[in-house]
Amino acid sequence: MRVLFVASECVPLIKTGGLADVVGALPKALADLGMDVRVLLPGYPAVLDGLRRSKFVGDRADLFGVKAQVVSGRTAEGLEVLAIDAPGLFDRPGNPYLDEAGEDHADNWQRFGALSWLGASMARRGIDGWQPDVVHAHDWQAGLVPVYLGTADQAPPTLFTIHNMAFQGLFPATCRSGLGLPESGFDADGYEYWGQVGFLKAGLFYADHLTTVSPTYARELLEDDFGMGLEGVLRARQESLSGIVNGIDTDVWDPESDPLIAKRYSRRAPAGKRHCKAALVEEFGLEASDGPLFAVISRLTLQKGLDLLLELVPHIVARGGRLAVVGSGDAELEAGFRAAAEAHPGAVGVFIGYDEALAHRIQAGADAIVVPSRFEPCGLTQLCGLRYGTLPIVSRTGGLADTVIDANPAALASGCATGFQFAPVDRNGLRTALDRAFDAHAEGATWRRMVRNALGQAVGWEASAAAYAALYRDLVTDRIAP
């Protein structure tokens, strides 16, 4: 089975969020099942520079008015990558979507339309002697792939994954001619959304099958509060919608072998976590305390519910807790957490930005990871927390609800709890969850049992990769059936 992933980012080459982690890790798990996966990416400088044994395997002199070539290569981890070498589209400062001023690149419609167009072209004609049996397109940036494939002869089936419904890729109707889109699709039953070209809507409407990144989020997307205006499209297609929970790369995230943490540890020998906590306390300039060390690794946004946590910093400190925050985002929240650190020296430490090595040290050293999101398609931070025995405190939504076993009386009695869930997502709900964590930590034996449970929970890709493989096979079978 040959599968072409089409995506805008991929670990370890380029990352702004969880999409990159999925696109980098899932092909590895699929390869373990005997599948041949290649990932088509925009040729950002970091992507082209990160490929080994790269070679040109195809060129297109005019890709929506820009000269482009296709480069084939591998990452250091062995992932097969096809990159679009088009400097006019992808060689620029800023992150993949925003310029240095933090504004969307004005030609994002052209840049990611080109990604979709080339993905569809490779699906129809192959590249360098390789042709996919299935195309797996990810998020709005690849949403036009099924439109361009259309009903072409010999076109492979398409799977489209929604990683976050909040980001939809909406562009002016005037982009249609530049993208070569069919006029017949520019209506409610197509890629049009309130007079605009909707990349995400195109994927939802035209792909053969849809997935999203957790079963609960798949159900939530059918509701008005979560569907972001596209719940009607998904209700009409709910028989073709599956929720498959994400995993993490358990080779990269493994406290037993992690070279980035102060002392390695495991479920069988967990004592090293105390050394990691001591090192983290020192790194963040915190004072030692008998209370739990809470941590945040996140975009600092209202979606992530971190305004609620900011309000509760005095409560955490009053109860003897400590807080380490790593993230960036809304200027108001960044300023708020900086102010909290100044107001509570020795109890609150803040790092504005992101550092992968620091994320590993936080997961290893903290007692609990706080993820109070108002909505969360899946979330990976809580999975890393479980892997490192850092108990998640999460809102009961999306993949957070699917991956954390709440420490309710029944779960505690049966000895299976791995964290703390709360609902509704408001200040009082989060405060109650934090207090439950304080109480469990003070009991000692309860906390240690939960840490042991977390360290033993399966958070890798094995089961989910098998579910994707089964979907691929079903799509191929359905396509060739008479």
CSV table of C-alpha atoms in Angstrom, one decimal:
chain,number,residue,atom,x,y,z
A,1,MET,CA,0.0,0.0,0.0
A,2,ARG,CA,1.5,3.3,-1.1
A,3,VAL,CA,0.2,6.4,0.7
A,4,LEU,CA,0.9,10.1,-0.2
A,5,PHE,CA,0.6,12.5,2.7
A,6,VAL,CA,0.1,16.1,1.7
A,7,ALA,CA,0.7,18.6,4.5
A,8,SER,CA,2.2,22.0,5.3
A,9,GLU,CA,4.6,21.0,8.1
A,10,CYS,CA,6.3,17.9,9.5
A,11,VAL,CA,8.6,17.1,12.4
A,12,PRO,CA,11.6,17.2,12.4
A,13,LEU,CA,11.8,19.6,9.4
A,14,ILE,CA,9.3,22.4,10.2
A,15,LYS,CA,6.8,22.8,13.1
A,16,THR,CA,4.3,25.3,14.4
A,17,GLY,CA,2.0,22.9,16.2
A,18,GLY,CA,0.7,19.4,16.6
A,19,LEU,CA,0.0,18.9,12.9
A,20,ALA,CA,3.8,18.6,12.4
A,21,ASP,CA,4.1,16.0,15.1
A,22,VAL,CA,1.4,13.8,13.5
A,23,VAL,CA,2.7,14.1,10.0
A,24,GLY,CA,6.2,13.2,11.2
A,25,ALA,CA,5.2,10.3,13.4
A,26,LEU,CA,2.2,8.5,11.8
A,27,PRO,CA,4.2,7.5,8.6
A,28,LYS,CA,6.7,5.8,10.8
A,29,ALA,CA,4.0,3.7,12.5
A,30,LEU,CA,2.4,2.9,9.1
A,31,ALA,CA,5.8,1.8,7.8
A,32,ASP,CA,5.9,-0.7,10.7
A,33,LEU,CA,2.7,-2.1,9.2
A,34,GLY,CA,4.3,-2.6,5.8
A,35,MET,CA,3.1,0.6,4.2
A,36,ASP,CA,5.1,2.9,1.9
A,37,VAL,CA,4.4,6.5,2.9
A,38,ARG,CA,5.8,9.6,1.4
A,39,VAL,CA,5.1,13.2,2.6
A,40,LEU,CA,4.7,16.1,0.2
A,41,LEU,CA,5.7,19.4,1.8
A,42,PRO,CA,6.3,23.0,0.8
A,43,GLY,CA,10.0,23.6,0.2
A,44,TYR,CA,10.7,26.0,3.0
A,45,PRO,CA,14.4,26.6,3.5
A,46,ALA,CA,14.4,24.4,6.7
A,47,VAL,CA,12.8,21.6,4.8
A,48,LEU,CA,15.2,21.7,1.9
A,49,ASP,CA,18.2,22.0,4.2
A,50,GLY,CA,17.0,19.2,6.4
A,51,LEU,CA,16.8,16.5,3.6
A,52,ARG,CA,19.5,13.9,3.1
A,53,ARG,CA,20.4,12.4,-0.3
A,54,SER,CA,18.1,14.9,-2.0
A,55,LYS,CA,17.7,14.9,-5.7
A,56,PHE,CA,15.5,16.6,-8.3
A,57,VAL,CA,12.7,14.2,-9.5
A,58,GLY,CA,10.5,16.6,-11.4
A,59,ASP,CA,10.0,20.2,-12.4
A,60,ARG,CA,7.2,22.4,-13.4
A,61,ALA,CA,8.3,25.6,-15.0
A,62,ASP,CA,5.0,27.4,-14.2
A,63,LEU,CA,3.2,26.5,-11.0
A,64,PHE,CA,0.5,29.1,-10.8
A,65,GLY,CA,3.0,31.6,-12.3
A,66,VAL,CA,6.0,30.5,-10.2
A,67,LYS,CA,8.9,28.3,-11.2
A,68,ALA,CA,9.0,25.1,-9.2
A,69,GLN,CA,10.8,21.8,-9.0
A,70,VAL,CA,10.2,18.7,-6.9
A,71,VAL,CA,13.0,17.4,-4.6
A,72,SER,CA,13.1,13.9,-3.2
A,73,GLY,CA,15.0,13.1,0.0
A,74,ARG,CA,14.9,11.6,3.5
A,75,THR,CA,15.0,13.0,7.0
A,76,ALA,CA,17.6,11.8,9.4
A,77,GLU,CA,15.0,9.5,10.8
A,78,GLY,CA,14.3,7.9,7.4
A,79,LEU,CA,11.1,9.6,6.5
A,80,GLU,CA,10.6,9.8,2.7
A,81,VAL,CA,9.9,13.4,1.7
A,82,LEU,CA,8.9,15.2,-1.5
A,83,ALA,CA,9.5,18.9,-1.3
A,84,ILE,CA,8.3,21.7,-3.7
A,85,ASP,CA,11.4,23.8,-4.4
A,86,ALA,CA,9.7,27.1,-5.4
A,87,PRO,CA,11.6,30.0,-3.8
A,88,GLY,CA,9.0,32.4,-5.1
A,89,LEU,CA,6.4,30.8,-2.8
A,90,PHE,CA,8.3,29.3,0.1
A,91,ASP,CA,11.7,31.0,0.6
A,92,ARG,CA,10.8,33.9,2.9
A,93,PRO,CA,11.3,34.9,6.5
A,94,GLY,CA,8.6,34.3,9.1
A,95,ASN,CA,6.9,31.1,9.9
A,96,PRO,CA,5.1,29.0,7.3
A,97,TYR,CA,1.9,31.0,7.4
A,98,LEU,CA,2.9,34.5,8.8
A,99,ASP,CA,5.3,37.2,7.9
A,100,GLU,CA,7.7,38.8,10.3
A,101,ALA,CA,5.0,41.2,11.4
A,102,GLY,CA,2.8,38.3,12.4
A,103,GLU,CA,0.3,38.8,9.5
A,104,ASP,CA,-0.8,36.1,7.1
A,105,HIS,CA,1.2,36.0,3.9
A,106,ALA,CA,-1.0,37.7,1.3
A,107,ASP,CA,-0.4,34.9,-1.2
A,108,ASN,CA,-1.2,32.0,1.1
A,109,TRP,CA,-4.0,31.0,-1.3
A,110,GLN,CA,-1.4,30.6,-4.0
A,111,ARG,CA,1.2,28.9,-1.9
A,112,PHE,CA,-1.1,26.2,-0.5
A,113,GLY,CA,-3.1,26.0,-3.6
A,114,ALA,CA,0.1,25.0,-5.3
A,115,LEU,CA,0.7,22.4,-2.6
A,116,SER,CA,-2.7,20.9,-3.3
A,117,TRP,CA,-2.3,21.0,-7.0
A,118,LEU,CA,1.0,19.2,-7.0
A,119,GLY,CA,-0.4,16.6,-4.6
A,120,ALA,CA,-3.2,15.9,-7.0
A,121,SER,CA,-0.8,15.8,-9.9
A,122,MET,CA,1.4,13.2,-8.2
A,123,ALA,CA,-1.7,11.2,-7.3
A,124,ARG,CA,-2.7,11.0,-10.9
A,125,ARG,CA,0.6,10.6,-12.6
A,126,GLY,CA,3.0,9.5,-10.0
A,127,ILE,CA,6.5,10.9,-9.3
A,128,ASP,CA,9.9,9.3,-10.1
A,129,GLY,CA,8.2,5.9,-10.8
A,130,TRP,CA,6.2,6.0,-7.6
A,131,GLN,CA,2.4,6.4,-7.6
A,132,PRO,CA,0.1,6.3,-4.5
A,133,ASP,CA,-2.8,4.1,-3.9
A,134,VAL,CA,-4.3,6.6,-1.4
A,135,VAL,CA,-3.8,10.3,-0.8
A,136,HIS,CA,-4.0,11.5,2.8
A,137,ALA,CA,-4.5,15.3,2.9
A,138,HIS,CA,-4.1,17.2,6.2
A,139,ASP,CA,-5.9,20.3,7.3
A,140,TRP,CA,-6.9,23.3,5.2
A,141,GLN,CA,-3.6,23.8,3.5
A,142,ALA,CA,-4.2,20.5,1.6
A,143,GLY,CA,-8.0,21.0,1.3
A,144,LEU,CA,-8.0,21.5,-2.5
A,145,VAL,CA,-6.4,18.1,-3.3
A,146,PRO,CA,-9.7,16.3,-3.7
A,147,VAL,CA,-11.1,19.2,-5.8
A,148,TYR,CA,-8.2,19.0,-8.2
A,149,LEU,CA,-8.4,15.2,-8.4
A,150,GLY,CA,-12.1,15.4,-9.0
A,151,THR,CA,-13.4,12.4,-11.0
A,152,ALA,CA,-10.2,11.9,-13.0
A,153,ASP,CA,-9.6,8.5,-14.4
A,154,GLN,CA,-7.3,6.3,-12.3
A,155,ALA,CA,-7.4,8.9,-9.5
A,156,PRO,CA,-6.7,7.3,-6.1
A,157,PRO,CA,-9.2,7.8,-3.2
A,158,THR,CA,-8.6,10.7,-0.8
A,159,LEU,CA,-8.7,10.8,3.0
A,160,PHE,CA,-8.9,14.3,4.6
A,161,THR,CA,-8.0,14.9,8.2
A,162,ILE,CA,-9.3,17.8,10.2
A,163,HIS,CA,-6.7,18.8,12.8
A,164,ASN,CA,-8.4,21.9,14.0
A,165,MET,CA,-11.7,23.2,12.6
A,166,ALA,CA,-10.9,26.7,13.8
A,167,PHE,CA,-8.4,27.2,10.9
A,168,GLN,CA,-10.3,27.1,7.7
A,169,GLY,CA,-8.2,28.7,4.9
A,170,LEU,CA,-10.7,31.3,3.6
A,171,PHE,CA,-9.7,33.5,0.7
A,172,PRO,CA,-11.5,36.0,-1.7
A,173,ALA,CA,-13.5,34.7,-4.6
A,174,THR,CA,-11.1,36.4,-6.9
A,175,CYS,CA,-8.6,33.7,-6.2
A,176,ARG,CA,-10.6,31.1,-8.2
A,177,SER,CA,-9.1,31.9,-11.6
A,178,GLY,CA,-5.6,31.9,-10.2
A,179,LEU,CA,-6.2,28.5,-8.6
A,180,GLY,CA,-7.8,27.0,-11.7
A,181,LEU,CA,-10.9,26.0,-9.7
A,182,PRO,CA,-14.0,24.9,-11.5
A,183,GLU,CA,-16.8,27.4,-11.6
A,184,SER,CA,-19.3,24.6,-10.9
A,185,GLY,CA,-18.0,24.1,-7.4
A,186,PHE,CA,-18.4,27.7,-6.2
A,187,ASP,CA,-21.7,27.3,-4.4
A,188,ALA,CA,-23.0,25.9,-1.1
A,189,ASP,CA,-22.6,22.4,-2.4
A,190,GLY,CA,-18.9,22.8,-3.1
A,191,TYR,CA,-15.9,24.8,-2.0
A,192,GLU,CA,-17.7,28.2,-1.5
A,193,TYR,CA,-18.2,29.5,2.0
A,194,TRP,CA,-20.1,32.8,2.4
A,195,GLY,CA,-18.8,34.1,-0.9
A,196,GLN,CA,-15.2,33.0,-0.3
A,197,VAL,CA,-13.0,30.1,-1.4
A,198,GLY,CA,-12.9,27.7,1.6
A,199,PHE,CA,-10.0,25.3,1.5
A,200,LEU,CA,-11.1,23.4,4.5
A,201,LYS,CA,-14.7,23.2,3.3
A,202,ALA,CA,-13.4,21.8,0.0
A,203,GLY,CA,-11.7,19.0,1.7
A,204,LEU,CA,-14.8,18.2,3.8
A,205,PHE,CA,-17.0,18.2,0.8
A,206,TYR,CA,-15.0,16.4,-1.9
A,207,ALA,CA,-12.8,13.9,0.0
A,208,ASP,CA,-13.9,10.3,-0.1
A,209,HIS,CA,-13.6,9.9,3.7
A,210,LEU,CA,-13.0,12.3,6.6
A,211,THR,CA,-11.2,11.8,9.9
A,212,THR,CA,-10.4,14.0,12.8
A,213,VAL,CA,-8.0,13.5,15.7
A,214,SER,CA,-10.2,12.0,18.4
A,215,PRO,CA,-13.6,10.3,18.7
A,216,THR,CA,-15.0,13.0,21.0
A,217,TYR,CA,-14.0,15.8,18.7
A,218,ALA,CA,-15.6,14.0,15.8
A,219,ARG,CA,-18.9,14.1,17.8
A,220,GLU,CA,-18.4,17.6,18.9
A,221,LEU,CA,-17.9,18.9,15.3
A,222,LEU,CA,-21.5,18.0,14.6
A,223,GLU,CA,-22.6,20.5,17.2
A,224,ASP,CA,-23.1,24.2,16.6
A,225,ASP,CA,-20.7,25.2,19.4
A,226,PHE,CA,-17.8,23.3,17.9
A,227,GLY,CA,-18.5,23.1,14.1
A,228,MET,CA,-17.3,26.7,13.4
A,229,GLY,CA,-20.1,27.1,10.8
A,230,LEU,CA,-19.3,23.9,9.0
A,231,GLU,CA,-21.3,21.6,11.3
A,232,GLY,CA,-24.0,21.3,8.6
A,233,VAL,CA,-21.5,19.9,6.1
A,234,LEU,CA,-20.2,17.4,8.6
A,235,ARG,CA,-23.7,16.3,9.6
A,236,ALA,CA,-24.4,15.6,6.0
A,237,ARG,CA,-21.2,13.5,5.8
A,238,GLN,CA,-21.2,12.0,9.3
A,239,GLU,CA,-21.4,8.4,7.9
A,240,SER,CA,-18.0,9.2,6.3
A,241,LEU,CA,-16.4,10.7,9.4
A,242,SER,CA,-14.2,8.8,11.8
A,243,GLY,CA,-12.5,10.0,14.9
A,244,ILE,CA,-9.0,8.4,15.4
A,245,VAL,CA,-7.0,9.6,18.4
A,246,ASN,CA,-3.5,10.9,17.8
A,247,GLY,CA,-0.4,9.4,19.3
A,248,ILE,CA,3.1,10.6,20.0
A,249,ASP,CA,6.4,9.2,18.9
A,250,THR,CA,7.4,7.1,21.9
A,251,ASP,CA,11.0,6.8,20.7
A,252,VAL,CA,11.4,10.6,20.9
A,253,TRP,CA,9.3,10.9,24.1
A,254,ASP,CA,10.7,8.3,26.4
A,255,PRO,CA,11.9,9.1,30.0
A,256,GLU,CA,13.9,5.8,30.0
A,257,SER,CA,16.1,6.9,27.1
A,258,ASP,CA,15.6,10.7,26.8
A,259,PRO,CA,19.1,12.4,26.6
A,260,LEU,CA,17.6,15.8,27.3
A,261,ILE,CA,16.5,15.3,30.9
A,262,ALA,CA,18.4,15.5,34.1
A,263,LYS,CA,18.0,11.8,35.1
A,264,ARG,CA,16.3,9.0,33.2
A,265,TYR,CA,13.6,6.9,34.8
A,266,SER,CA,10.8,4.4,34.0
A,267,ARG,CA,7.7,2.9,35.4
A,268,ARG,CA,9.8,0.2,37.0
A,269,ALA,CA,12.4,2.7,38.4
A,270,PRO,CA,10.6,6.0,38.8
A,271,ALA,CA,13.0,7.6,41.3
A,272,GLY,CA,14.8,9.7,38.6
A,273,LYS,CA,11.7,11.9,38.3
A,274,ARG,CA,12.6,13.5,41.7
A,275,HIS,CA,16.0,14.5,40.3
A,276,CYS,CA,14.3,16.0,37.2
A,277,LYS,CA,11.9,18.0,39.4
A,278,ALA,CA,14.8,19.4,41.5
A,279,ALA,CA,16.7,20.4,38.3
A,280,LEU,CA,13.5,22.1,36.9
A,281,VAL,CA,12.9,24.0,40.1
A,282,GLU,CA,16.5,25.3,39.9
A,283,GLU,CA,16.2,26.2,36.2
A,284,PHE,CA,13.1,28.3,36.7
A,285,GLY,CA,14.4,29.9,39.9
A,286,LEU,CA,11.7,28.4,42.1
A,287,GLU,CA,11.8,27.7,45.8
A,288,ALA,CA,11.5,24.1,47.0
A,289,SER,CA,8.0,23.2,48.2
A,290,ASP,CA,6.1,20.2,49.5
A,291,GLY,CA,3.3,21.1,47.1
A,292,PRO,CA,3.0,20.0,43.4
A,293,LEU,CA,4.9,21.7,40.6
A,294,PHE,CA,2.3,22.5,37.9
A,295,ALA,CA,3.4,23.2,34.3
A,296,VAL,CA,2.1,24.6,31.1
A,297,ILE,CA,3.6,24.0,27.6
A,298,SER,CA,1.2,25.8,25.2
A,299,ARG,CA,0.2,28.5,22.9
A,300,LEU,CA,-1.0,31.3,25.2
A,301,THR,CA,-4.4,31.8,23.9
A,302,LEU,CA,-8.0,32.0,25.0
A,303,GLN,CA,-8.8,28.7,23.2
A,304,LYS,CA,-6.3,27.0,25.4
A,305,GLY,CA,-8.1,28.4,28.5
A,306,LEU,CA,-4.9,29.9,30.0
A,307,ASP,CA,-6.7,33.1,31.0
A,308,LEU,CA,-8.5,30.9,33.6
A,309,LEU,CA,-5.2,29.5,34.9
A,310,LEU,CA,-3.8,33.0,35.1
A,311,GLU,CA,-6.7,34.1,37.4
A,312,LEU,CA,-5.9,31.1,39.7
A,313,VAL,CA,-2.1,31.8,40.1
A,314,PRO,CA,-2.7,33.4,43.6
A,315,HIS,CA,-4.7,30.3,44.6
A,316,ILE,CA,-1.9,27.9,43.5
A,317,VAL,CA,0.7,29.9,45.3
A,318,ALA,CA,-1.4,30.2,48.5
A,319,ARG,CA,-1.8,26.4,48.6
A,320,GLY,CA,2.0,25.9,48.3
A,321,GLY,CA,2.1,25.0,44.7
A,322,ARG,CA,4.6,26.1,42.1
A,323,LEU,CA,4.0,26.9,38.4
A,324,ALA,CA,6.4,26.8,35.4
A,325,VAL,CA,5.0,28.2,32.1
A,326,VAL,CA,6.5,27.8,28.6
A,327,GLY,CA,4.7,29.4,25.7
A,328,SER,CA,3.9,32.4,23.6
A,329,GLY,CA,0.8,33.8,21.9
A,330,ASP,CA,-1.6,36.6,22.9
A,331,ALA,CA,0.3,39.7,24.1
A,332,GLU,CA,-2.1,40.2,27.0
A,333,LEU,CA,-1.6,36.7,28.3
A,334,GLU,CA,2.2,36.9,27.8
A,335,ALA,CA,2.2,40.1,29.9
A,336,GLY,CA,-0.1,38.5,32.5
A,337,PHE,CA,2.1,35.6,33.1
A,338,ARG,CA,5.2,37.8,33.3
A,339,ALA,CA,3.5,39.9,35.8
A,340,ALA,CA,2.5,36.8,37.8
A,341,ALA,CA,6.2,35.7,37.9
A,342,GLU,CA,7.2,39.2,39.2
A,343,ALA,CA,4.4,39.2,41.8
A,344,HIS,CA,5.3,35.7,43.0
A,345,PRO,CA,9.1,35.3,42.8
A,346,GLY,CA,10.2,31.8,43.7
A,347,ALA,CA,6.7,30.4,43.1
A,348,VAL,CA,6.1,31.2,39.4
A,349,GLY,CA,8.6,30.9,36.5
A,350,VAL,CA,7.8,31.9,32.9
A,351,PHE,CA,9.6,31.4,29.6
A,352,ILE,CA,8.0,33.2,26.7
A,353,GLY,CA,8.7,31.2,23.5
A,354,TYR,CA,9.2,27.6,22.8
A,355,ASP,CA,12.2,25.3,23.1
A,356,GLU,CA,11.9,21.5,22.4
A,357,ALA,CA,14.6,20.5,24.8
A,358,LEU,CA,13.0,22.6,27.5
A,359,ALA,CA,9.6,20.9,26.8
A,360,HIS,CA,11.3,17.6,27.6
A,361,ARG,CA,12.8,18.9,30.8
A,362,ILE,CA,9.4,20.3,31.9
A,363,GLN,CA,7.6,17.0,31.1
A,364,ALA,CA,10.2,15.1,33.1
A,365,GLY,CA,10.3,17.5,36.1
A,366,ALA,CA,6.8,18.7,36.7
A,367,ASP,CA,4.3,16.9,38.8
A,368,ALA,CA,1.2,17.9,36.7
A,369,ILE,CA,0.7,19.4,33.2
A,370,VAL,CA,-2.3,21.8,32.9
A,371,VAL,CA,-4.3,21.8,29.7
A,372,PRO,CA,-7.6,23.8,30.4
A,373,SER,CA,-8.6,24.2,26.7
A,374,ARG,CA,-12.0,25.5,25.8
A,375,PHE,CA,-11.8,23.1,22.9
A,376,GLU,CA,-9.1,20.7,21.9
A,377,PRO,CA,-9.2,18.4,18.8
A,378,CYS,CA,-6.8,16.0,20.4
A,379,GLY,CA,-3.9,17.5,22.2
A,380,LEU,CA,-0.4,16.0,22.4
A,381,THR,CA,0.9,17.7,25.6
A,382,GLN,CA,-1.2,15.6,27.8
A,383,LEU,CA,0.0,12.4,26.0
A,384,CYS,CA,3.6,13.5,26.6
A,385,GLY,CA,2.7,14.2,30.2
A,386,LEU,CA,1.3,10.6,30.6
A,387,ARG,CA,4.4,9.2,29.0
A,388,TYR,CA,6.6,11.0,31.6
A,389,GLY,CA,4.3,10.4,34.7
A,390,THR,CA,3.3,14.0,34.8
A,391,LEU,CA,-0.4,13.9,35.6
A,392,PRO,CA,-2.6,15.9,33.2
A,393,ILE,CA,-5.2,18.3,34.5
A,394,VAL,CA,-7.5,18.8,31.5
A,395,SER,CA,-10.9,20.1,30.5
A,396,ARG,CA,-13.4,17.4,29.5
A,397,THR,CA,-13.4,18.1,25.7
A,398,GLY,CA,-12.1,16.5,22.5
A,399,GLY,CA,-9.1,14.3,22.8
A,400,LEU,CA,-8.4,15.4,26.3
A,401,ALA,CA,-11.6,13.5,27.4
A,402,ASP,CA,-10.5,10.5,25.4
A,403,THR,CA,-7.0,10.1,26.7
A,404,VAL,CA,-7.1,11.0,30.4
A,405,ILE,CA,-8.8,8.8,33.0
A,406,ASP,CA,-10.3,11.1,35.6
A,407,ALA,CA,-9.5,10.5,39.3
A,408,ASN,CA,-13.1,10.2,40.3
A,409,PRO,CA,-14.0,7.9,43.2
A,410,ALA,CA,-14.7,4.9,40.9
A,411,ALA,CA,-11.4,5.2,39.0
A,412,LEU,CA,-9.4,5.7,42.3
A,413,ALA,CA,-11.1,2.7,43.8
A,414,SER,CA,-10.3,0.5,40.8
A,415,GLY,CA,-6.8,1.9,40.6
A,416,CYS,CA,-6.9,3.2,37.0
A,417,ALA,CA,-6.9,7.0,37.3
A,418,THR,CA,-4.2,8.9,35.3
A,419,GLY,CA,-5.2,12.5,35.7
A,420,PHE,CA,-7.9,15.1,36.5
A,421,GLN,CA,-10.8,16.2,34.2
A,422,PHE,CA,-13.1,19.1,34.7
A,423,ALA,CA,-16.2,20.6,33.2
A,424,PRO,CA,-17.6,23.2,32.6
A,425,VAL,CA,-14.5,25.0,31.3
A,426,ASP,CA,-14.6,28.0,33.7
A,427,ARG,CA,-12.6,29.4,36.6
A,428,ASN,CA,-14.5,27.3,39.2
A,429,GLY,CA,-14.1,24.1,37.3
A,430,LEU,CA,-10.4,24.5,36.9
A,431,ARG,CA,-10.0,25.5,40.5
A,432,THR,CA,-11.8,22.4,41.6
A,433,ALA,CA,-9.5,20.2,39.5
A,434,LEU,CA,-6.4,21.9,40.9
A,435,ASP,CA,-7.6,21.4,44.4
A,436,ARG,CA,-8.2,17.7,43.7
A,437,ALA,CA,-4.7,17.5,42.4
A,438,PHE,CA,-3.4,19.2,45.6
A,439,ASP,CA,-5.3,16.8,47.7
A,440,ALA,CA,-4.1,13.7,45.8
A,441,HIS,CA,-0.5,14.9,45.9
A,442,ALA,CA,-0.7,15.4,49.7
A,443,GLU,CA,-1.9,11.8,50.1
A,444,GLY,CA,1.3,10.5,48.6
A,445,ALA,CA,0.3,7.0,47.9
A,446,THR,CA,-2.6,8.0,45.7
A,447,TRP,CA,-0.3,10.3,43.7
A,448,ARG,CA,2.4,7.6,43.3
A,449,ARG,CA,-0.2,5.1,42.1
A,450,MET,CA,-1.6,7.6,39.5
A,451,VAL,CA,2.0,8.3,38.3
A,452,ARG,CA,2.6,4.6,37.9
A,453,ASN,CA,-0.7,4.3,35.9
A,454,ALA,CA,0.3,7.2,33.7
A,455,LEU,CA,3.7,5.8,33.0
A,456,GLY,CA,2.1,2.5,31.9
A,457,GLN,CA,-0.5,4.0,29.6
A,458,ALA,CA,-0.3,3.4,25.9
A,459,VAL,CA,0.2,6.7,24.1
A,460,GLY,CA,1.9,5.7,20.9
A,461,TRP,CA,0.6,5.3,17.4
A,462,GLU,CA,0.3,1.5,17.2
A,463,ALA,CA,-3.5,1.2,17.5
A,464,SER,CA,-4.3,4.4,15.6
A,465,ALA,CA,-2.0,3.6,12.8
A,466,ALA,CA,-3.8,0.2,12.4
A,467,ALA,CA,-7.1,2.1,12.2
A,468,TYR,CA,-5.8,4.4,9.5
A,469,ALA,CA,-4.4,1.4,7.6
A,470,ALA,CA,-7.8,-0.3,7.7
A,471,LEU,CA,-9.4,2.9,6.4
A,472,TYR,CA,-6.9,3.0,3.5
A,473,ARG,CA,-7.7,-0.6,2.6
A,474,ASP,CA,-11.4,0.1,2.7
A,475,LEU,CA,-11.1,3.2,0.4
A,476,VAL,CA,-9.1,1.2,-2.2
A,477,THR,CA,-11.5,-1.7,-2.1
A,478,ASP,CA,-14.5,0.7,-2.5
A,479,ARG,CA,-12.8,2.4,-5.4
A,480,ILE,CA,-12.1,-0.7,-7.4
A,481,ALA,CA,-15.4,-2.5,-6.5
A,482,PRO,CA,-17.8,-2.8,-9.5
